[in-house]
Amino acid sequence: MTGRGEPPEGPPENNPGWEDEYRSLVFDESFVRAARLQEFSAQERMGDHARAVRSLPGRPTARRRCSRAGIALVLLIVLAFATAVYVGFRNPYPTPVGRRAEPLQSTVIPLAPQGPVPGGAAESLLADGPAAGHRTGASGINLPPVRRTKNFSDSQVTMALTTVKDYLVGSSLDPDVLTAGVVRPVGRLLDPDQTAQFDRSVDAPAADGEHSATGWLVRFDPAEVELADTDVRVNGTLSYTEAGADTLEVVSDHTFTYALRPAVSGPHRADGASLFTVRRVLHFLLDREDIRLHRLEVRSAYVQAGPQSCSADTTGALRPLLAGERADTSGPAGTDPYATGVPAATLCGTLGVSSPTQGPPRGPDAARSPRSRP
């Protein structure tokens, strides 16, 4: 026999050569248990088996263990997020509800003249009439001294007053608003909760105390009158106070004097103008969001305007009596729109004005001085 043989009783013990030769073929127990294939036994191989080995369920590898750990982590995150959402919906502290603007309540009082309406040149009427000492245009709407309140800073108060002034300028002095039917300068400053009421008031005015266009703005029918002078005279005051921890209330009380003439084609008579006076007492509310967004809520409007007839329909536009015209009916005791204090007229008043101011106003506070009746 050639080659290396083995004795029948097995290989000799302590044979260094054998150990080196078969070391690579000896597997430990853990390697055998981890095998994915297992040979059928001799008895099993006697049957009709197509294969000599069978597959064993493998042990999870490190990659699978990492995959399962990742899935568990994702499930944990989802569970934590769902818990947070659930707790948020069941928060025992109620979420603050934003304040909603209330509808405007307005009253418009016609003031009937006691005789024929005086006429003349627009410049003379403004210079010599009861509004002679009043400032012109926006300069007559003066901001009061600004001081911080308990819950609003100086800058917030200033912004609120500036917004109110912009509203007064747009709704009382803008020529396009006065005679051309433009409403955007007014509507863009309103709280969105009042937009629908405002739109209905200008599109379909009604004498119900809520949908009078002349409660929101001063407007004339361009088919009947036009401005004889665009320099409107203005006199009045602004004041403010806190209406709550989050709301400022601003009150404006101004008298506007317009020089009007008939809207006719062709040349106008130089002395065909007349004065028309509107006193507007408005209450505004502005919360922090309104102040930030430069908008406001008009809570109430009390308007006296004349000369007009007591029977005039003033819901859509004011109906001035022009030079030489008379009122069809007379009203109660005379009402002076230039006087200060709480307005007294209810449904209709008689127009009675105080004497003109002598000379121009002195100092910045002169335009806000009260006018006394003679």
PDB file of C-alpha atoms in Angstrom, residues 140-332:
ATOM      1  CA  GLY A 140     -57.573 119.914  11.419  1.00  0.00           C
ATOM      2  CA  ILE A 141     -57.484 116.333  12.766  1.00  0.00           C
ATOM      3  CA  ASN A 142     -54.900 116.608  15.516  1.00  0.00           C
ATOM      4  CA  LEU A 143     -53.633 113.726  17.619  1.00  0.00           C
ATOM      5  CA  PRO A 144     -53.847 114.332  21.370  1.00  0.00           C
ATOM      6  CA  PRO A 145     -50.762 114.014  23.575  1.00  0.00           C
ATOM      7  CA  VAL A 146     -49.841 110.337  23.614  1.00  0.00           C
ATOM      8  CA  ARG A 147     -49.110 108.534  26.860  1.00  0.00           C
ATOM      9  CA  ARG A 148     -48.830 104.811  27.413  1.00  0.00           C
ATOM     10  CA  THR A 149     -51.742 103.094  29.137  1.00  0.00           C
ATOM     11  CA  LYS A 150     -51.686 100.166  31.519  1.00  0.00           C
ATOM     12  CA  ASN A 151     -51.631  97.598  28.727  1.00  0.00           C
ATOM     13  CA  PHE A 152     -50.580  99.557  25.609  1.00  0.00           C
ATOM     14  CA  SER A 153     -47.260 101.214  24.824  1.00  0.00           C
ATOM     15  CA  ASP A 154     -46.759 104.722  23.450  1.00  0.00           C
ATOM     16  CA  SER A 155     -46.159 103.367  19.962  1.00  0.00           C
ATOM     17  CA  GLN A 156     -49.319 101.226  20.043  1.00  0.00           C
ATOM     18  CA  VAL A 157     -51.449 104.190  21.123  1.00  0.00           C
ATOM     19  CA  THR A 158     -49.907 106.332  18.390  1.00  0.00           C
ATOM     20  CA  MET A 159     -50.584 103.665  15.771  1.00  0.00           C
ATOM     21  CA  ALA A 160     -54.212 103.373  16.911  1.00  0.00           C
ATOM     22  CA  LEU A 161     -54.762 107.143  16.733  1.00  0.00           C
ATOM     23  CA  THR A 162     -53.064 107.310  13.331  1.00  0.00           C
ATOM     24  CA  THR A 163     -55.383 104.613  12.000  1.00  0.00           C
ATOM     25  CA  VAL A 164     -58.410 106.559  13.237  1.00  0.00           C
ATOM     26  CA  LYS A 165     -57.098 109.750  11.626  1.00  0.00           C
ATOM     27  CA  ASP A 166     -56.590 107.918   8.325  1.00  0.00           C
ATOM     28  CA  TYR A 167     -60.189 106.708   8.542  1.00  0.00           C
ATOM     29  CA  LEU A 168     -61.486 110.243   9.185  1.00  0.00           C
ATOM     30  CA  VAL A 169     -59.452 111.645   6.297  1.00  0.00           C
ATOM     31  CA  GLY A 170     -60.620 108.923   3.916  1.00  0.00           C
ATOM     32  CA  SER A 171     -64.279 109.042   4.952  1.00  0.00           C
ATOM     33  CA  SER A 172     -64.672 112.833   5.339  1.00  0.00           C
ATOM     34  CA  LEU A 173     -62.078 114.625   3.181  1.00  0.00           C
ATOM     35  CA  ASP A 174     -61.235 112.503   0.129  1.00  0.00           C
ATOM     36  CA  PRO A 175     -62.905 114.215  -2.878  1.00  0.00           C
ATOM     37  CA  ASP A 176     -63.405 110.875  -4.633  1.00  0.00           C
ATOM     38  CA  VAL A 177     -65.293 109.551  -1.609  1.00  0.00           C
ATOM     39  CA  LEU A 178     -67.317 112.756  -1.203  1.00  0.00           C
ATOM     40  CA  THR A 179     -68.658 113.062  -4.732  1.00  0.00           C
ATOM     41  CA  ALA A 180     -67.430 110.201  -6.940  1.00  0.00           C
ATOM     42  CA  GLY A 181     -68.830 107.193  -5.094  1.00  0.00           C
ATOM     43  CA  VAL A 182     -65.417 105.707  -4.247  1.00  0.00           C
ATOM     44  CA  VAL A 183     -65.422 103.630  -1.034  1.00  0.00           C
ATOM     45  CA  ARG A 184     -62.087 101.789  -1.021  1.00  0.00           C
ATOM     46  CA  PRO A 185     -60.213 104.343   1.154  1.00  0.00           C
ATOM     47  CA  VAL A 186     -62.801 103.626   3.855  1.00  0.00           C
ATOM     48  CA  GLY A 187     -63.450  99.921   3.423  1.00  0.00           C
ATOM     49  CA  ARG A 188     -59.763  98.931   3.478  1.00  0.00           C
ATOM     50  CA  LEU A 189     -59.415 100.253   7.041  1.00  0.00           C
ATOM     51  CA  LEU A 190     -62.329  98.273   8.489  1.00  0.00           C
ATOM     52  CA  ASP A 191     -62.124  95.110  10.547  1.00  0.00           C
ATOM     53  CA  PRO A 192     -63.004  92.150   8.260  1.00  0.00           C
ATOM     54  CA  ASP A 193     -65.991  91.349  10.492  1.00  0.00           C
ATOM     55  CA  GLN A 194     -67.586  94.641   9.401  1.00  0.00           C
ATOM     56  CA  THR A 195     -66.820  94.362   5.693  1.00  0.00           C
ATOM     57  CA  ALA A 196     -70.099  92.665   4.758  1.00  0.00           C
ATOM     58  CA  GLN A 197     -72.149  95.262   6.674  1.00  0.00           C
ATOM     59  CA  PHE A 198     -70.212  98.092   5.033  1.00  0.00           C
ATOM     60  CA  ASP A 199     -70.671  96.661   1.532  1.00  0.00           C
ATOM     61  CA  ARG A 200     -74.403  96.282   2.053  1.00  0.00           C
ATOM     62  CA  SER A 201     -74.649  99.815   3.453  1.00  0.00           C
ATOM     63  CA  VAL A 202     -73.125 101.385   0.345  1.00  0.00           C
ATOM     64  CA  ASP A 203     -74.808  99.027  -2.153  1.00  0.00           C
ATOM     65  CA  ALA A 204     -78.298  98.837  -0.608  1.00  0.00           C
ATOM     66  CA  PRO A 205     -78.610 101.446   2.172  1.00  0.00           C
ATOM     67  CA  ALA A 206     -81.515 101.168   4.603  1.00  0.00           C
ATOM     68  CA  ALA A 207     -82.807 103.299   7.461  1.00  0.00           C
ATOM     69  CA  ASP A 208     -82.484 100.519  10.047  1.00  0.00           C
ATOM     70  CA  GLY A 209     -79.676 101.987  12.135  1.00  0.00           C
ATOM     71  CA  GLU A 210     -77.128  99.506  10.753  1.00  0.00           C
ATOM     72  CA  HIS A 211     -77.038  99.984   6.986  1.00  0.00           C
ATOM     73  CA  SER A 212     -76.847 103.722   6.434  1.00  0.00           C
ATOM     74  CA  ALA A 213     -73.970 104.607   4.111  1.00  0.00           C
ATOM     75  CA  THR A 214     -73.748 108.069   5.667  1.00  0.00           C
ATOM     76  CA  GLY A 215     -72.994 106.467   9.034  1.00  0.00           C
ATOM     77  CA  TRP A 216     -69.725 105.162   7.581  1.00  0.00           C
ATOM     78  CA  LEU A 217     -68.712 108.130   5.409  1.00  0.00           C
ATOM     79  CA  VAL A 218     -69.687 111.540   4.072  1.00  0.00           C
ATOM     80  CA  ARG A 219     -70.998 111.356   0.535  1.00  0.00           C
ATOM     81  CA  PHE A 220     -73.085 113.496  -1.790  1.00  0.00           C
ATOM     82  CA  ASP A 221     -75.016 112.632  -4.926  1.00  0.00           C
ATOM     83  CA  PRO A 222     -72.705 113.747  -7.783  1.00  0.00           C
ATOM     84  CA  ALA A 223     -75.751 114.289  -9.996  1.00  0.00           C
ATOM     85  CA  GLU A 224     -76.990 117.013  -7.639  1.00  0.00           C
ATOM     86  CA  VAL A 225     -73.978 118.736  -6.035  1.00  0.00           C
ATOM     87  CA  GLU A 226     -70.242 119.131  -6.378  1.00  0.00           C
ATOM     88  CA  LEU A 227     -67.470 120.672  -4.333  1.00  0.00           C
ATOM     89  CA  ALA A 228     -67.094 124.413  -4.913  1.00  0.00           C
ATOM     90  CA  ASP A 229     -63.799 124.309  -2.997  1.00  0.00           C
ATOM     91  CA  THR A 230     -61.755 121.222  -2.168  1.00  0.00           C
ATOM     92  CA  ASP A 231     -60.369 122.874   0.983  1.00  0.00           C
ATOM     93  CA  VAL A 232     -62.654 121.379   3.632  1.00  0.00           C
ATOM     94  CA  ARG A 233     -62.506 123.089   7.031  1.00  0.00           C
ATOM     95  CA  VAL A 234     -62.141 120.785  10.027  1.00  0.00           C
ATOM     96  CA  ASN A 235     -62.301 121.250  13.781  1.00  0.00           C
ATOM     97  CA  GLY A 236     -62.566 118.705  16.595  1.00  0.00           C
ATOM     98  CA  THR A 237     -60.929 116.381  19.069  1.00  0.00           C
ATOM     99  CA  LEU A 238     -59.639 112.856  19.495  1.00  0.00           C
ATOM    100  CA  SER A 239     -59.510 111.012  22.805  1.00  0.00           C
ATOM    101  CA  TYR A 240     -58.622 107.473  23.835  1.00  0.00           C
ATOM    102  CA  THR A 241     -58.908 105.093  26.759  1.00  0.00           C
ATOM    103  CA  GLU A 242     -58.619 101.392  27.465  1.00  0.00           C
ATOM    104  CA  ALA A 243     -61.812  99.404  26.929  1.00  0.00           C
ATOM    105  CA  GLY A 244     -60.156  96.279  28.319  1.00  0.00           C
ATOM    106  CA  ALA A 245     -56.781  94.639  28.709  1.00  0.00           C
ATOM    107  CA  ASP A 246     -56.585  94.015  24.937  1.00  0.00           C
ATOM    108  CA  THR A 247     -58.666  96.844  23.462  1.00  0.00           C
ATOM    109  CA  LEU A 248     -58.330 100.589  22.983  1.00  0.00           C
ATOM    110  CA  GLU A 249     -61.371 102.826  22.531  1.00  0.00           C
ATOM    111  CA  VAL A 250     -60.942 106.012  20.511  1.00  0.00           C
ATOM    112  CA  VAL A 251     -63.624 108.714  20.282  1.00  0.00           C
ATOM    113  CA  SER A 252     -63.567 111.337  17.548  1.00  0.00           C
ATOM    114  CA  ASP A 253     -65.756 114.468  17.546  1.00  0.00           C
ATOM    115  CA  HIS A 254     -65.194 116.653  14.478  1.00  0.00           C
ATOM    116  CA  THR A 255     -67.102 119.229  12.493  1.00  0.00           C
ATOM    117  CA  PHE A 256     -66.487 119.352   8.732  1.00  0.00           C
ATOM    118  CA  THR A 257     -67.519 122.348   6.650  1.00  0.00           C
ATOM    119  CA  TYR A 258     -67.884 121.958   2.881  1.00  0.00           C
ATOM    120  CA  ALA A 259     -68.429 124.565   0.177  1.00  0.00           C
ATOM    121  CA  LEU A 260     -70.924 123.109  -2.331  1.00  0.00           C
ATOM    122  CA  ARG A 261     -72.630 124.220  -5.527  1.00  0.00           C
ATOM    123  CA  PRO A 262     -75.148 122.691  -7.934  1.00  0.00           C
ATOM    124  CA  ALA A 263     -73.814 120.074 -10.329  1.00  0.00           C
ATOM    125  CA  VAL A 264     -74.753 121.698 -13.629  1.00  0.00           C
ATOM    126  CA  SER A 265     -73.046 121.732 -16.996  1.00  0.00           C
ATOM    127  CA  GLY A 266     -71.551 124.970 -18.201  1.00  0.00           C
ATOM    128  CA  PRO A 267     -70.070 127.838 -16.199  1.00  0.00           C
ATOM    129  CA  HIS A 268     -71.016 128.321 -12.563  1.00  0.00           C
ATOM    130  CA  ARG A 269     -72.068 131.526 -10.899  1.00  0.00           C
ATOM    131  CA  ALA A 270     -69.265 132.934  -8.775  1.00  0.00           C
ATOM    132  CA  ASP A 271     -71.689 133.501  -5.914  1.00  0.00           C
ATOM    133  CA  GLY A 272     -73.570 130.240  -6.312  1.00  0.00           C
ATOM    134  CA  ALA A 273     -71.822 128.331  -3.505  1.00  0.00           C
ATOM    135  CA  SER A 274     -73.154 127.554  -0.037  1.00  0.00           C
ATOM    136  CA  LEU A 275     -71.824 125.908   3.106  1.00  0.00           C
ATOM    137  CA  PHE A 276     -72.758 122.448   4.303  1.00  0.00           C
ATOM    138  CA  THR A 277     -71.793 121.310   7.792  1.00  0.00           C
ATOM    139  CA  VAL A 278     -71.395 117.755   9.102  1.00  0.00           C
ATOM    140  CA  ARG A 279     -70.648 116.912  12.709  1.00  0.00           C
ATOM    141  CA  ARG A 280     -69.484 113.315  13.218  1.00  0.00           C
ATOM    142  CA  VAL A 281     -69.110 111.695  16.640  1.00  0.00           C
ATOM    143  CA  LEU A 282     -67.576 108.248  16.131  1.00  0.00           C
ATOM    144  CA  HIS A 283     -66.561 105.524  18.578  1.00  0.00           C
ATOM    145  CA  PHE A 284     -63.794 103.149  17.475  1.00  0.00           C
ATOM    146  CA  LEU A 285     -62.421  99.959  19.009  1.00  0.00           C
ATOM    147  CA  LEU A 286     -58.982  98.597  18.175  1.00  0.00           C
ATOM    148  CA  ASP A 287     -57.488  95.418  19.610  1.00  0.00           C
ATOM    149  CA  ARG A 288     -53.823  94.464  19.306  1.00  0.00           C
ATOM    150  CA  GLU A 289     -54.361  92.719  15.985  1.00  0.00           C
ATOM    151  CA  ASP A 290     -56.211  95.757  14.585  1.00  0.00           C
ATOM    152  CA  ILE A 291     -53.389  98.056  15.673  1.00  0.00           C
ATOM    153  CA  ARG A 292     -50.774  95.797  14.087  1.00  0.00           C
ATOM    154  CA  LEU A 293     -52.704  95.490  10.799  1.00  0.00           C
ATOM    155  CA  HIS A 294     -53.734  99.179  10.598  1.00  0.00           C
ATOM    156  CA  ARG A 295     -57.476  98.588  10.780  1.00  0.00           C
ATOM    157  CA  LEU A 296     -60.332  99.407  13.160  1.00  0.00           C
ATOM    158  CA  GLU A 297     -63.878  98.677  14.231  1.00  0.00           C
ATOM    159  CA  VAL A 298     -66.429 101.481  14.023  1.00  0.00           C
ATOM    160  CA  ARG A 299     -68.704 100.789  16.991  1.00  0.00           C
ATOM    161  CA  SER A 300     -71.107 103.741  16.690  1.00  0.00           C
ATOM    162  CA  ALA A 301     -71.648 106.853  14.589  1.00  0.00           C
ATOM    163  CA  TYR A 302     -73.736 109.914  15.472  1.00  0.00           C
ATOM    164  CA  VAL A 303     -74.021 112.387  12.587  1.00  0.00           C
ATOM    165  CA  GLN A 304     -75.643 115.822  12.324  1.00  0.00           C
ATOM    166  CA  ALA A 305     -75.680 117.349   8.854  1.00  0.00           C
ATOM    167  CA  GLY A 306     -77.291 120.419   7.312  1.00  0.00           C
ATOM    168  CA  PRO A 307     -78.810 122.343   5.776  1.00  0.00           C
ATOM    169  CA  GLN A 308     -81.198 119.550   4.768  1.00  0.00           C
ATOM    170  CA  SER A 309     -84.912 119.040   4.873  1.00  0.00           C
ATOM    171  CA  CYS A 310     -86.196 116.881   7.710  1.00  0.00           C
ATOM    172  CA  SER A 311     -87.876 114.666   5.119  1.00  0.00           C
ATOM    173  CA  ALA A 312     -84.636 114.043   3.226  1.00  0.00           C
ATOM    174  CA  ASP A 313     -83.585 110.426   2.806  1.00  0.00           C
ATOM    175  CA  THR A 314     -79.988 110.462   4.021  1.00  0.00           C
ATOM    176  CA  THR A 315     -79.330 106.721   4.172  1.00  0.00           C
ATOM    177  CA  GLY A 316     -77.456 106.514   0.860  1.00  0.00           C
ATOM    178  CA  ALA A 317     -76.145 110.088   0.548  1.00  0.00           C
ATOM    179  CA  LEU A 318     -76.574 113.450   2.217  1.00  0.00           C
ATOM    180  CA  ARG A 319     -79.075 115.810   0.519  1.00  0.00           C
ATOM    181  CA  PRO A 320     -77.825 119.377   0.920  1.00  0.00           C
ATOM    182  CA  LEU A 321     -80.051 122.385   0.378  1.00  0.00           C
ATOM    183  CA  LEU A 322     -78.077 124.774  -1.790  1.00  0.00           C
ATOM    184  CA  ALA A 323     -77.938 128.571  -2.028  1.00  0.00           C
ATOM    185  CA  GLY A 324     -81.407 130.134  -1.937  1.00  0.00           C
ATOM    186  CA  GLU A 325     -83.281 126.899  -1.154  1.00  0.00           C
ATOM    187  CA  ARG A 326     -85.567 126.380   1.826  1.00  0.00           C
ATOM    188  CA  ALA A 327     -86.457 123.314   3.885  1.00  0.00           C
ATOM    189  CA  ASP A 328     -89.846 121.792   3.167  1.00  0.00           C
ATOM    190  CA  THR A 329     -90.592 121.375   6.879  1.00  0.00           C
ATOM    191  CA  SER A 330     -89.123 122.847  10.014  1.00  0.00           C
ATOM    192  CA  GLY A 331     -87.565 120.875  12.826  1.00  0.00           C
ATOM    193  CA  PRO A 332     -87.518 121.326  16.593  1.00  0.00           C
TER     194      PRO A 332
END
